[in-house]
Tab-separated table of C-alpha atoms in Angstrom:
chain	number	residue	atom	x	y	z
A	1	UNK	CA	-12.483	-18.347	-14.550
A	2	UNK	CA	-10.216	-19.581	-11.786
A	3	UNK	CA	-8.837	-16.593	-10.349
A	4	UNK	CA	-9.204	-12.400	-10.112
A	5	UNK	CA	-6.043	-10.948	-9.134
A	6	UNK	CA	-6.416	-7.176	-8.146
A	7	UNK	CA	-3.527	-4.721	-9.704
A	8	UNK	CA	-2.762	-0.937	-9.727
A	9	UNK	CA	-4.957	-0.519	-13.085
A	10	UNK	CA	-7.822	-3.218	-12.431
A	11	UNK	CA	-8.527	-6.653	-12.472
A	12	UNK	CA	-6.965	-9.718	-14.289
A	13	UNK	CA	-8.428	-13.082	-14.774
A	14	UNK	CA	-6.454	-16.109	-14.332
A	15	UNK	CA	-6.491	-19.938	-15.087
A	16	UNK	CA	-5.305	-22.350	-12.089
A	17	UNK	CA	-3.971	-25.676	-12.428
A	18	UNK	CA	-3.576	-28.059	-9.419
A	19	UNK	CA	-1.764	-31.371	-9.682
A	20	UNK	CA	-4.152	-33.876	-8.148
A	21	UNK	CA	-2.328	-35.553	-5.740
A	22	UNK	CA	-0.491	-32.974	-3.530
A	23	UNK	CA	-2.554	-30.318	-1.529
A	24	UNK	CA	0.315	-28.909	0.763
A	25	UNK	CA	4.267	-27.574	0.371
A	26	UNK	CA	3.899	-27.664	-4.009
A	27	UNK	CA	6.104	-25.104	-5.129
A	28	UNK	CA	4.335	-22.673	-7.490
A	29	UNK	CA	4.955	-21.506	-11.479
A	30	UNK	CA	3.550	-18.468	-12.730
A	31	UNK	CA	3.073	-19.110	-16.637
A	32	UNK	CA	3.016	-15.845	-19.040
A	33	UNK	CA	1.002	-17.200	-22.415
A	34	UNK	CA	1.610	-16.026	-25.726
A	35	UNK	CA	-0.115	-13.806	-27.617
A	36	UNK	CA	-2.912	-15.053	-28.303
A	37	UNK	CA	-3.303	-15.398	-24.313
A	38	UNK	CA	-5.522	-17.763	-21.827
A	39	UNK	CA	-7.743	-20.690	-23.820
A	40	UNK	CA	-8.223	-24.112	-23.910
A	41	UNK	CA	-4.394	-25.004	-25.057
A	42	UNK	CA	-2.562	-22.863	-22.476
A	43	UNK	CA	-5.217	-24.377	-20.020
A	44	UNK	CA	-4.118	-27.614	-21.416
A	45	UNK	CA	-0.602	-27.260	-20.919
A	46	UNK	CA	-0.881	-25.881	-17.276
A	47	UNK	CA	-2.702	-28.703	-16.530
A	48	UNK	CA	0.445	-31.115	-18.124
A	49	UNK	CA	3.044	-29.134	-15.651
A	50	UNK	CA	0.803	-29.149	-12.877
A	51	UNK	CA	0.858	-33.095	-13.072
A	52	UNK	CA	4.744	-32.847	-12.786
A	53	UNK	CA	3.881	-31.426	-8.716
A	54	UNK	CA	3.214	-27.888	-8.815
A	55	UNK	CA	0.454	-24.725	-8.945
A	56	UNK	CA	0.417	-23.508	-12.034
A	57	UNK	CA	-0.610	-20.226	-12.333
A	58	UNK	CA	-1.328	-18.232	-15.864
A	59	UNK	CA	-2.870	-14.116	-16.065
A	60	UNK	CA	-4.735	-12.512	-18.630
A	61	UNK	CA	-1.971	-10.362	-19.352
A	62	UNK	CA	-3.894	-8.173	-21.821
A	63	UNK	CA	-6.574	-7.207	-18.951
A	64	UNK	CA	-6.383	-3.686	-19.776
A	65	UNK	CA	-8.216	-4.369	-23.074
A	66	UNK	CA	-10.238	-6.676	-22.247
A	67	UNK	CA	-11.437	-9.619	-20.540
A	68	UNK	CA	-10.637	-13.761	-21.376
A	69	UNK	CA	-13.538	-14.024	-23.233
A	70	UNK	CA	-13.588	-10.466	-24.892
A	71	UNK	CA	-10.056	-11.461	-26.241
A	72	UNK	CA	-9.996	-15.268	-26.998
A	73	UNK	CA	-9.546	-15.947	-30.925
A	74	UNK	CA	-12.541	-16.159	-32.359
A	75	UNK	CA	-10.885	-17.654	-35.807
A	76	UNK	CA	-9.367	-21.554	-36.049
A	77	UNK	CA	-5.379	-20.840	-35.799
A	78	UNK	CA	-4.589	-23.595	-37.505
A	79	UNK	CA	-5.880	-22.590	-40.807
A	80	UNK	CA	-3.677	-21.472	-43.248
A	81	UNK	CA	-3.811	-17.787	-42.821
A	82	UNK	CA	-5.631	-16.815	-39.678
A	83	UNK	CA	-2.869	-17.475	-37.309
A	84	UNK	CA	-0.915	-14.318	-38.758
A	85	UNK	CA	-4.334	-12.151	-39.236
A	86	UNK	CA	-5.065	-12.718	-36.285
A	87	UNK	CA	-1.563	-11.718	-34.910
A	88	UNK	CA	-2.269	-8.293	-36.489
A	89	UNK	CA	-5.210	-7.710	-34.795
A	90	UNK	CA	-3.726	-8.683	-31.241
A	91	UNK	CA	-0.160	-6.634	-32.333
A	92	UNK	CA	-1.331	-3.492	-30.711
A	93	UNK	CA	-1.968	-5.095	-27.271
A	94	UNK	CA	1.457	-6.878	-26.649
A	95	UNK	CA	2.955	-3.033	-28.061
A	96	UNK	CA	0.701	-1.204	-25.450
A	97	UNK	CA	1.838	-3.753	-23.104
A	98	UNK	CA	5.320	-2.150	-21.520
A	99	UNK	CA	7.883	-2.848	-18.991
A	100	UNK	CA	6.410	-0.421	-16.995
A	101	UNK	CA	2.954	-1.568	-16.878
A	102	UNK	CA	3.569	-5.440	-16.785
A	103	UNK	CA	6.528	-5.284	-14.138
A	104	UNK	CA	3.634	-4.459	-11.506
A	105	UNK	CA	1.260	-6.658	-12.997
A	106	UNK	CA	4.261	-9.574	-12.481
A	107	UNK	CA	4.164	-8.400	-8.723
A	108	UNK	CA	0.664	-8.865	-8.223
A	109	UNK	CA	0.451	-12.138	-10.261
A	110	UNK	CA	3.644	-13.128	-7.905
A	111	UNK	CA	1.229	-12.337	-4.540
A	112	UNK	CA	-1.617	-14.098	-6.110
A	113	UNK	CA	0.270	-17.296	-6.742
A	114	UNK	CA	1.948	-17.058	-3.294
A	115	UNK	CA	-1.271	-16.843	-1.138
A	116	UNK	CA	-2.906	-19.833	-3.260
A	117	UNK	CA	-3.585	-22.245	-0.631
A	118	UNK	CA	-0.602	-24.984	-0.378
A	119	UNK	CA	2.052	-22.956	-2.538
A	120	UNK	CA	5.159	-22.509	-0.805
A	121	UNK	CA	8.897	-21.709	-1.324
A	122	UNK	CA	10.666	-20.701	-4.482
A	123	UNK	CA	8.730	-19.903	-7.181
A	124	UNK	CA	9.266	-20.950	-11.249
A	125	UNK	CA	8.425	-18.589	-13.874
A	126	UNK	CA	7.739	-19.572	-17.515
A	127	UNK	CA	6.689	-18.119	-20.801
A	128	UNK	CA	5.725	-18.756	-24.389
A	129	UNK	CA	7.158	-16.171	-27.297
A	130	UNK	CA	5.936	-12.663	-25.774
A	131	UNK	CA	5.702	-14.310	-22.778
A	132	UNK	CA	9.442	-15.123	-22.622
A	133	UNK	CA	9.950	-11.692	-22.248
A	134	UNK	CA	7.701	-11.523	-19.402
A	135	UNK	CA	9.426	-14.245	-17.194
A	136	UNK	CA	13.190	-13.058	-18.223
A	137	UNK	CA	12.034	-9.824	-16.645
A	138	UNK	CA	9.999	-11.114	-13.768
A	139	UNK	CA	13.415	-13.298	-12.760
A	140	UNK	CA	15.117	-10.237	-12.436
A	141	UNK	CA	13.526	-7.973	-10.466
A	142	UNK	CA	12.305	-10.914	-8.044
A	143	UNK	CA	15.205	-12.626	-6.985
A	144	UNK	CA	14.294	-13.102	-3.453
A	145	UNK	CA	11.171	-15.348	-5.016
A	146	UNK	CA	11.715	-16.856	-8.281
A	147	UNK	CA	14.534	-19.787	-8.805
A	148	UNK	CA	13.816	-20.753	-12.112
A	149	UNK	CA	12.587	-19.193	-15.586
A	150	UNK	CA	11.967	-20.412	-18.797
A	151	UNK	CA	11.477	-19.153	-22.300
A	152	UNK	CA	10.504	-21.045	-25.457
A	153	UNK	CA	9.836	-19.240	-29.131
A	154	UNK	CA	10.647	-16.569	-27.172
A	155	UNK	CA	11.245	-13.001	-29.781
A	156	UNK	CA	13.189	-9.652	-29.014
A	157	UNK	CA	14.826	-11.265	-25.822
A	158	UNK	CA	18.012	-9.044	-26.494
A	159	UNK	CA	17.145	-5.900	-27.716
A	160	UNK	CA	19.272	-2.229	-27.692
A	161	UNK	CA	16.424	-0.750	-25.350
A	162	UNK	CA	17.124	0.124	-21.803
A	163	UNK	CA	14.641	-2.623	-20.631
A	164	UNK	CA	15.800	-5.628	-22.866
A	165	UNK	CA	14.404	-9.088	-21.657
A	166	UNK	CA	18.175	-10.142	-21.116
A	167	UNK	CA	19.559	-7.581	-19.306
A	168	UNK	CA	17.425	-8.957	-16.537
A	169	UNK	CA	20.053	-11.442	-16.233
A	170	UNK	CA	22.272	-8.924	-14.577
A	171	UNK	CA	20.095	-9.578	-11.192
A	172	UNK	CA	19.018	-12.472	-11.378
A	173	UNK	CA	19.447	-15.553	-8.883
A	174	UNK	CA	17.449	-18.144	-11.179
A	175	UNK	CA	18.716	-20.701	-13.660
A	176	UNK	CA	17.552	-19.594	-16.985
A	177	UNK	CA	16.290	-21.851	-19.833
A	178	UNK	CA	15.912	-20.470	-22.976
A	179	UNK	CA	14.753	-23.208	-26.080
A	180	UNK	CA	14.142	-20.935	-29.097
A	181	UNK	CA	12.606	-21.964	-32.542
A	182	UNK	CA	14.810	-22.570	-35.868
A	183	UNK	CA	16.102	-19.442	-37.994
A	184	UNK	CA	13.441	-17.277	-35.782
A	185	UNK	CA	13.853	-13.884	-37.238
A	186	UNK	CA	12.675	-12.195	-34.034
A	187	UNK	CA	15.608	-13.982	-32.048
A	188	UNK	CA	18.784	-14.263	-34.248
A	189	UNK	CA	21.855	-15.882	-33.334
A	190	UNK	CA	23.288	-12.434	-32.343
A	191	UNK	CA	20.407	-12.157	-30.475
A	192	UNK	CA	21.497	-15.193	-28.331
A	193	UNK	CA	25.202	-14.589	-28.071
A	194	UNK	CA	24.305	-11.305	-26.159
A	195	UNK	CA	22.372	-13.606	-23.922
A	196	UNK	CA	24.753	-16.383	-23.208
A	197	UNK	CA	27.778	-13.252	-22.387
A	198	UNK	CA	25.511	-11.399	-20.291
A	199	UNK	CA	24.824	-14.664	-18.312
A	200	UNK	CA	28.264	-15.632	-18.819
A	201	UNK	CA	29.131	-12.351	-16.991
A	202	UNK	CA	26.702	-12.815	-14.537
A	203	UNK	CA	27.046	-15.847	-12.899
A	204	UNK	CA	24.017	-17.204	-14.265
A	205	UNK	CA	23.037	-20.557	-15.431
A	206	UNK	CA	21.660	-20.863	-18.349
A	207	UNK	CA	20.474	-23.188	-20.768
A	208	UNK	CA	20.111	-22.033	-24.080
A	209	UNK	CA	19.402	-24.244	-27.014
A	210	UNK	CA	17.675	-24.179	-30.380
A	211	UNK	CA	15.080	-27.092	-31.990
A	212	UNK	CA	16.372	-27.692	-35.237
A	213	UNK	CA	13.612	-27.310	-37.363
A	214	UNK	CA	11.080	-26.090	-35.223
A	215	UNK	CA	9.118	-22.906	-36.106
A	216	UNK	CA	8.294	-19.792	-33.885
A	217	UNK	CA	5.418	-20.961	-31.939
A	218	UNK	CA	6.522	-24.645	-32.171
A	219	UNK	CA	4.590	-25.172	-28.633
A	220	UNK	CA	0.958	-24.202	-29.606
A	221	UNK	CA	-1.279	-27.205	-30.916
A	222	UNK	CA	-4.009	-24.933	-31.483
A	223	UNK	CA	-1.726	-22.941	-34.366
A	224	UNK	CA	-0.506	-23.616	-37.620
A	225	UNK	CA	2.937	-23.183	-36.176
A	226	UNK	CA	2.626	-26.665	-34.023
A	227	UNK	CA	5.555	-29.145	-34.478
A	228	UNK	CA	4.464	-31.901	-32.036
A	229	UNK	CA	8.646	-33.125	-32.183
A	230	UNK	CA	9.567	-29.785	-30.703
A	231	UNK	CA	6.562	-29.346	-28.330
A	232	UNK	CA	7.247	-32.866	-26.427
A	233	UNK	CA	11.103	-31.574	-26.113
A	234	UNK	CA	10.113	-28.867	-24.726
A	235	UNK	CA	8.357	-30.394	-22.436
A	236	UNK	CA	10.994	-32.697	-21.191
A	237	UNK	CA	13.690	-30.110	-20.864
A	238	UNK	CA	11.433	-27.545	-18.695
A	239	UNK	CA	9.902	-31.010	-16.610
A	240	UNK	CA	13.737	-31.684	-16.013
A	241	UNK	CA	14.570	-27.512	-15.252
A	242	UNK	CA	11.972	-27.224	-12.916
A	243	UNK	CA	12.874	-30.329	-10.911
A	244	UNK	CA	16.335	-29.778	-10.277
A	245	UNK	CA	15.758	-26.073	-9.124
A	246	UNK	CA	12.112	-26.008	-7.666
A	247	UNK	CA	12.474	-28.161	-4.277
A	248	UNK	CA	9.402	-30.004	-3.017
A	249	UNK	CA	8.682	-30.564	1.155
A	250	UNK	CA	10.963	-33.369	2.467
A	251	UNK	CA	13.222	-33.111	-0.891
């Protein structure tokens, strides 16, 4: 492991990605995984974004219950079957996982990434189906640090609760961009139309498309949900999102 990042209810692991050129003045991106949290893929992308120029930073979100290894799928997501047994299993931990525990764990990952060695300025956030929820949150209740967030496959982004993902867009100072998957039952087209109003109302920019085609979890190689057409867009539009709103030294 990379990185232990102290919070109010214990300690979190974390995976760090460096690009291998630049050592000083790289702006930093805090990276929320999805459910099935830190392994070899989200290692894999970090490492991808980190080559774009930055310090990519990604927590064990799920600390509470356990450590990386303790919760790392023990079952090959790709086969037909495990991904969604194994979502079942995990369920409980992104339930027990609420606003009000992970909007101080977002602090602390925000100090962690901050005091890495060479990190400086604005700060990107970014996050994969749960963790869409995460960053959309984490942009607005940091605006004096985070520029930029972005959600893919993200689920329940608009929601009638009191701490709906999208209401963080009230607050926020960051340009938003938000590439869901294809007829994703967890974020409906009503779903979005609260998000582009709200944004709308806001002042916000935001970026909000869908894949045509691509499932929920279109990002994740390691799962049976991969769609390698959606996964390289995705890539290009957040490489593009991050470098218009995350400035380098001498840019």
């Amino acid at each position: 492991m990379d990185l232990t990042i102290d919070t109010a209810d214990g300690t979190a692991e974390a995976f760090v990605s460096r690009p291998e050129t630049a050592e000083h003045d790289v702006p930093g991106v805090l990276l929320f995984p999805d459910i099935f949290g830190l392994r070899p893929q989200i290692r894999t992308m970090m490492d991808r974004i980190a080559s774009w120029g930055y310090v990519v930073l990604a927590p064990n979100v799920f600390y509470r219950s356990g450590t990386v290894d303790d919760l790392a799928p023990t079952v090959d997501l790709r086969e037909p079957g495990e991904r969604d047994g194994y979502i079942a299993k995990v369920f409980p931990l992104r339930e027990g996982l609420t606003s009000d525990l992970s909007r101080p764990d977002t602090a602390a990952y925000l100090d962690a990434l901050l005091t890495l060695p060479g990190v400086t300025g604005d700060v990107g956030v970014i996050g994969y189906c749960m963790g869409a929820r995460l960053a959309l949150r984490a942009g607005g209740d940091h605006t004096d640090r985070i520029a930029t967030v972005g959600g893919f496959h993200g689920g329940g982004l608009a929601t009638d609760e009191s701490d709906s993902p999208h209401l963080s867009l009230a607050t926020t100072r960051a340009a938003v961009l938000l590439r869901h998957a294809d007829d994703d039952p967890s974020m409906p087209r009503e779903g979005m139309d609260v998000i582009a109003s709200l944004a709308r109302e806001s002042g916000v920019p935001l970026d909000q498309d869908v894949y045509p085609g691509a499932p929920h979890g279109y990002s994740m190689a390691d799962t049976s949900m991969y769609d390698e057409t959606a996964a390289e867009r995705h890539f290009e539009d957040l490489r593009e999102h991050l470098a218009r709103r995350l400035a380098r030294h001498g840019e």
